[in-house]
Short mmCIF file of C-alpha atoms in Angstrom, two decimals:
data_model
loop_
_atom_site.label_atom_id
_atom_site.label_comp_id
_atom_site.label_asym_id
_atom_site.label_seq_id
_atom_site.Cartn_x
_atom_site.Cartn_y
_atom_site.Cartn_z
CA MET A 20 3.39 -19.95 -38.75
CA MET A 21 0.74 -20.42 -41.44
CA SER A 22 -1.75 -23.24 -41.38
CA THR A 23 -1.69 -25.84 -44.16
CA GLN A 24 -5.11 -24.70 -45.31
CA SER A 25 -3.91 -21.10 -45.51
CA LEU A 26 -0.87 -22.10 -47.58
CA SER A 27 -2.91 -24.23 -50.00
CA MET A 28 -5.56 -21.53 -50.38
CA ASP A 29 -2.91 -18.86 -51.04
CA ALA A 30 -1.35 -21.10 -53.69
CA ALA A 31 -4.76 -21.73 -55.23
CA LEU A 32 -5.46 -17.99 -55.33
CA LEU A 33 -2.18 -17.40 -57.15
CA THR A 34 -2.50 -20.26 -59.63
CA ASP A 35 -6.25 -20.26 -60.37
CA ARG A 36 -7.78 -17.17 -58.81
CA GLU A 37 -11.09 -17.26 -60.65
CA ARG A 38 -12.00 -20.87 -59.86
CA THR A 39 -10.80 -20.57 -56.26
CA LEU A 40 -12.90 -17.46 -55.66
CA GLU A 41 -15.90 -19.15 -57.29
CA ARG A 42 -15.56 -22.11 -54.90
CA ILE A 43 -15.30 -19.77 -51.92
CA TYR A 44 -18.30 -17.79 -53.16
CA ALA A 45 -20.43 -20.90 -53.71
CA LYS A 46 -19.69 -22.20 -50.23
CA THR A 47 -19.88 -18.98 -48.21
CA TYR A 48 -22.27 -16.54 -49.90
CA PRO A 49 -25.46 -18.49 -49.08
CA MET A 50 -24.57 -18.33 -45.36
CA VAL A 51 -23.89 -14.59 -45.59
CA ARG A 52 -27.13 -13.96 -47.48
CA HIS A 53 -29.10 -15.91 -44.88
CA TYR A 54 -27.48 -14.02 -42.00
CA VAL A 55 -28.04 -10.58 -43.56
CA LYS A 56 -31.66 -11.33 -44.55
CA GLU A 57 -32.40 -12.68 -41.06
CA ASN A 58 -31.08 -9.41 -39.66
CA ARG A 59 -33.09 -6.80 -41.57
CA GLY A 60 -31.09 -6.85 -44.78
CA THR A 61 -31.71 -7.52 -48.45
CA ASP A 62 -30.02 -9.63 -51.11
CA GLU A 63 -28.27 -6.47 -52.31
CA ASP A 64 -26.99 -5.76 -48.81
CA ALA A 65 -25.64 -9.30 -48.58
CA LYS A 66 -23.89 -8.97 -51.96
CA ASP A 67 -22.27 -5.69 -50.93
CA ILE A 68 -21.12 -7.02 -47.56
CA PHE A 69 -19.77 -10.25 -49.08
CA GLN A 70 -17.95 -8.31 -51.79
CA GLU A 71 -16.19 -6.18 -49.17
CA ALA A 72 -15.24 -9.27 -47.18
CA ILE A 73 -13.89 -11.18 -50.17
CA ILE A 74 -11.79 -8.18 -51.21
CA THR A 75 -10.35 -7.91 -47.71
CA TYR A 76 -9.59 -11.63 -47.67
CA TYR A 77 -8.03 -11.61 -51.13
CA GLU A 78 -5.80 -8.61 -50.46
CA LYS A 79 -4.54 -10.02 -47.16
CA ALA A 80 -3.98 -13.48 -48.64
CA ILE A 81 -2.03 -12.17 -51.64
CA ASP A 82 0.05 -9.79 -49.50
CA GLY A 83 0.93 -12.65 -47.12
CA GLN A 84 -0.71 -10.85 -44.17
CA LEU A 85 -3.16 -13.64 -43.43
CA THR A 86 -2.74 -16.56 -41.08
CA LEU A 87 -5.97 -18.50 -40.81
CA THR A 88 -6.77 -20.48 -37.70
CA SER A 89 -10.17 -21.45 -39.09
CA SER A 90 -11.69 -22.20 -42.48
CA VAL A 91 -11.93 -19.49 -45.14
CA SER A 92 -15.73 -19.60 -44.81
CA THR A 93 -15.56 -19.02 -41.08
CA TYR A 94 -13.12 -16.15 -41.56
CA LEU A 95 -15.31 -14.52 -44.23
CA MET A 96 -18.46 -15.05 -42.19
CA GLY A 97 -16.84 -13.26 -39.25
CA ILE A 98 -15.88 -10.32 -41.45
CA CYS A 99 -19.39 -10.17 -42.91
CA LYS A 100 -21.04 -10.22 -39.49
CA ASN A 101 -18.84 -7.37 -38.31
CA LEU A 102 -19.45 -5.38 -41.50
CA TRP A 103 -23.20 -5.93 -41.26
CA ARG A 104 -23.29 -4.78 -37.63
CA GLN A 105 -21.35 -1.66 -38.65
CA GLU A 106 -23.81 -1.05 -41.49
CA LEU A 107 -26.79 -1.43 -39.16
CA SER A 108 -25.14 0.98 -36.74
CA LYS A 109 -24.74 3.56 -39.53
CA ARG A 110 -28.34 3.11 -40.57
CA ALA A 111 -29.48 3.45 -36.97
CA ARG A 112 -27.68 6.77 -36.63
CA LYS A 113 -29.34 7.98 -39.81
CA THR A 114 -32.83 6.87 -38.83
CA GLY A 115 -32.54 7.36 -35.08
CA LEU A 116 -32.91 3.71 -34.04
CA SER A 117 -31.68 2.88 -30.59
CA ASP A 118 -28.53 0.86 -29.92
CA ALA A 119 -30.75 -1.75 -28.31
CA ALA A 120 -32.32 -2.44 -31.70
CA ILE A 121 -28.86 -3.00 -33.18
CA ASP A 122 -27.88 -5.32 -30.34
CA GLU A 123 -30.86 -7.49 -31.24
CA VAL A 124 -29.26 -8.53 -34.53
CA GLY A 125 -29.68 -12.24 -34.77
CA GLU A 126 -31.81 -12.56 -31.65
CA GLU A 127 -35.19 -14.23 -31.81
CA VAL A 128 -38.20 -12.26 -30.66
CA THR A 129 -40.21 -15.21 -29.36
CA ILE A 130 -39.45 -16.48 -25.88
CA ASP A 131 -40.20 -20.01 -24.71
CA ASP A 132 -40.97 -19.93 -20.97
CA GLU A 133 -39.78 -23.50 -20.43
CA GLN A 134 -36.44 -22.98 -22.17
CA PRO A 135 -35.48 -19.31 -22.17
CA ALA A 136 -33.13 -18.34 -24.96
CA VAL A 137 -29.61 -17.37 -23.95
CA THR A 138 -26.73 -15.80 -25.76
CA LEU A 139 -23.25 -17.22 -25.91
CA VAL A 140 -21.99 -13.92 -24.52
CA THR A 141 -23.67 -14.77 -21.22
CA PHE A 142 -21.46 -17.84 -20.88
CA VAL A 143 -18.33 -16.07 -22.10
CA GLU A 144 -18.78 -13.41 -19.43
CA GLN A 145 -19.05 -16.11 -16.76
CA LEU A 146 -15.60 -17.44 -17.71
CA GLY A 147 -13.88 -14.50 -16.05
CA GLU A 148 -12.06 -11.44 -17.32
CA THR A 149 -8.95 -13.21 -18.66
CA CYS A 150 -10.84 -15.77 -20.75
CA ARG A 151 -13.42 -13.24 -21.88
CA SER A 152 -10.74 -10.82 -22.99
CA LEU A 153 -8.70 -13.50 -24.75
CA LEU A 154 -11.65 -15.00 -26.64
CA VAL A 155 -13.20 -11.66 -27.60
CA ASN A 156 -9.87 -10.26 -28.78
CA PHE A 157 -9.14 -13.35 -30.84
CA TYR A 158 -12.54 -14.23 -32.31
CA TYR A 159 -14.35 -10.89 -32.44
CA PHE A 160 -11.55 -8.40 -33.02
CA GLY A 161 -9.36 -10.83 -34.98
CA GLN A 162 -6.19 -10.07 -33.04
CA GLN A 163 -3.18 -12.29 -33.67
CA LEU A 164 -2.07 -14.60 -30.88
CA GLU A 165 1.28 -12.78 -30.78
CA GLN A 166 -0.50 -9.56 -29.83
CA ILE A 167 -2.75 -11.33 -27.31
CA ALA A 168 0.28 -13.02 -25.71
CA GLU A 169 1.92 -9.64 -25.28
CA GLN A 170 -1.23 -7.98 -23.89
CA HIS A 171 -1.85 -10.72 -21.34
CA GLY A 172 1.78 -11.15 -20.35
CA TYR A 173 2.24 -14.70 -21.63
CA ARG A 174 5.84 -15.78 -22.17
CA SER A 175 5.14 -17.17 -25.63
CA VAL A 176 2.51 -17.47 -28.33
CA ARG A 177 2.24 -21.15 -27.41
CA SER A 178 1.18 -20.16 -23.88
CA ALA A 179 -1.54 -17.92 -25.32
CA THR A 180 -2.68 -20.76 -27.60
CA VAL A 181 -2.90 -23.19 -24.68
CA GLN A 182 -4.83 -20.65 -22.61
CA LYS A 183 -7.23 -19.99 -25.50
CA PHE A 184 -7.82 -23.74 -25.79
CA LYS A 185 -8.48 -24.03 -22.04
CA CYS A 186 -10.94 -21.14 -22.19
CA LEU A 187 -12.75 -22.73 -25.14
CA GLU A 188 -12.95 -26.04 -23.28
CA ARG A 189 -14.44 -24.28 -20.25
CA LEU A 190 -16.95 -22.57 -22.54
CA ARG A 191 -17.85 -25.86 -24.25
CA LYS A 192 -18.36 -27.52 -20.88
CA ALA A 193 -20.55 -24.62 -19.70
CA VAL A 194 -22.89 -24.88 -22.72
CA SER A 195 -22.76 -28.65 -23.25
CA HIS A 196 -26.07 -29.24 -21.46
CA LEU A 197 -27.95 -26.84 -23.75
CA SER A 198 -29.42 -27.56 -27.17
CA ILE A 199 -28.82 -25.27 -30.13
CA ASP A 200 -32.50 -24.23 -30.01
CA GLN A 201 -31.92 -22.55 -26.66
CA PHE A 202 -29.47 -20.02 -28.10
CA LYS A 203 -30.32 -16.70 -29.65
CA LEU A 204 -28.49 -16.49 -32.95
#
């Protein structure tokens, strides 16, 4: 089942592709550029990564292979983050950087002794194997809920959706006492 936003965006892409892509670009590219530049990239790197992401999005949307469960910007930002990590990994292999340097993408170097920075992954891992697997497969690897339901032995996609919601609620509750400044981005 497609979301209403997905249907309206697909229709907009078909009827007025240029203006729709311009709106998406205007809203999302500044976030991508900021992310890439904060993580050892250049404006050119950001343009290349965003171009790859927008092509992937466009092709999937036109072919009817895309069911969004988030905004287009969120979807594109996720693609860009994954592409940028892959690019950094390639560069590291070429220059001999360690994997630890790649894992630091988005992490702040300064540490405040009173409020140590934490990563969201720390809290996800504390949720347990089932929740961790479900959330990582859905949000990081972009797996469809149908596939996740099958992998985890849920009777229906609805069951997987409910479990994903419960896991997210547990995660929200676990981090609710923290401020955004305490997270490594």
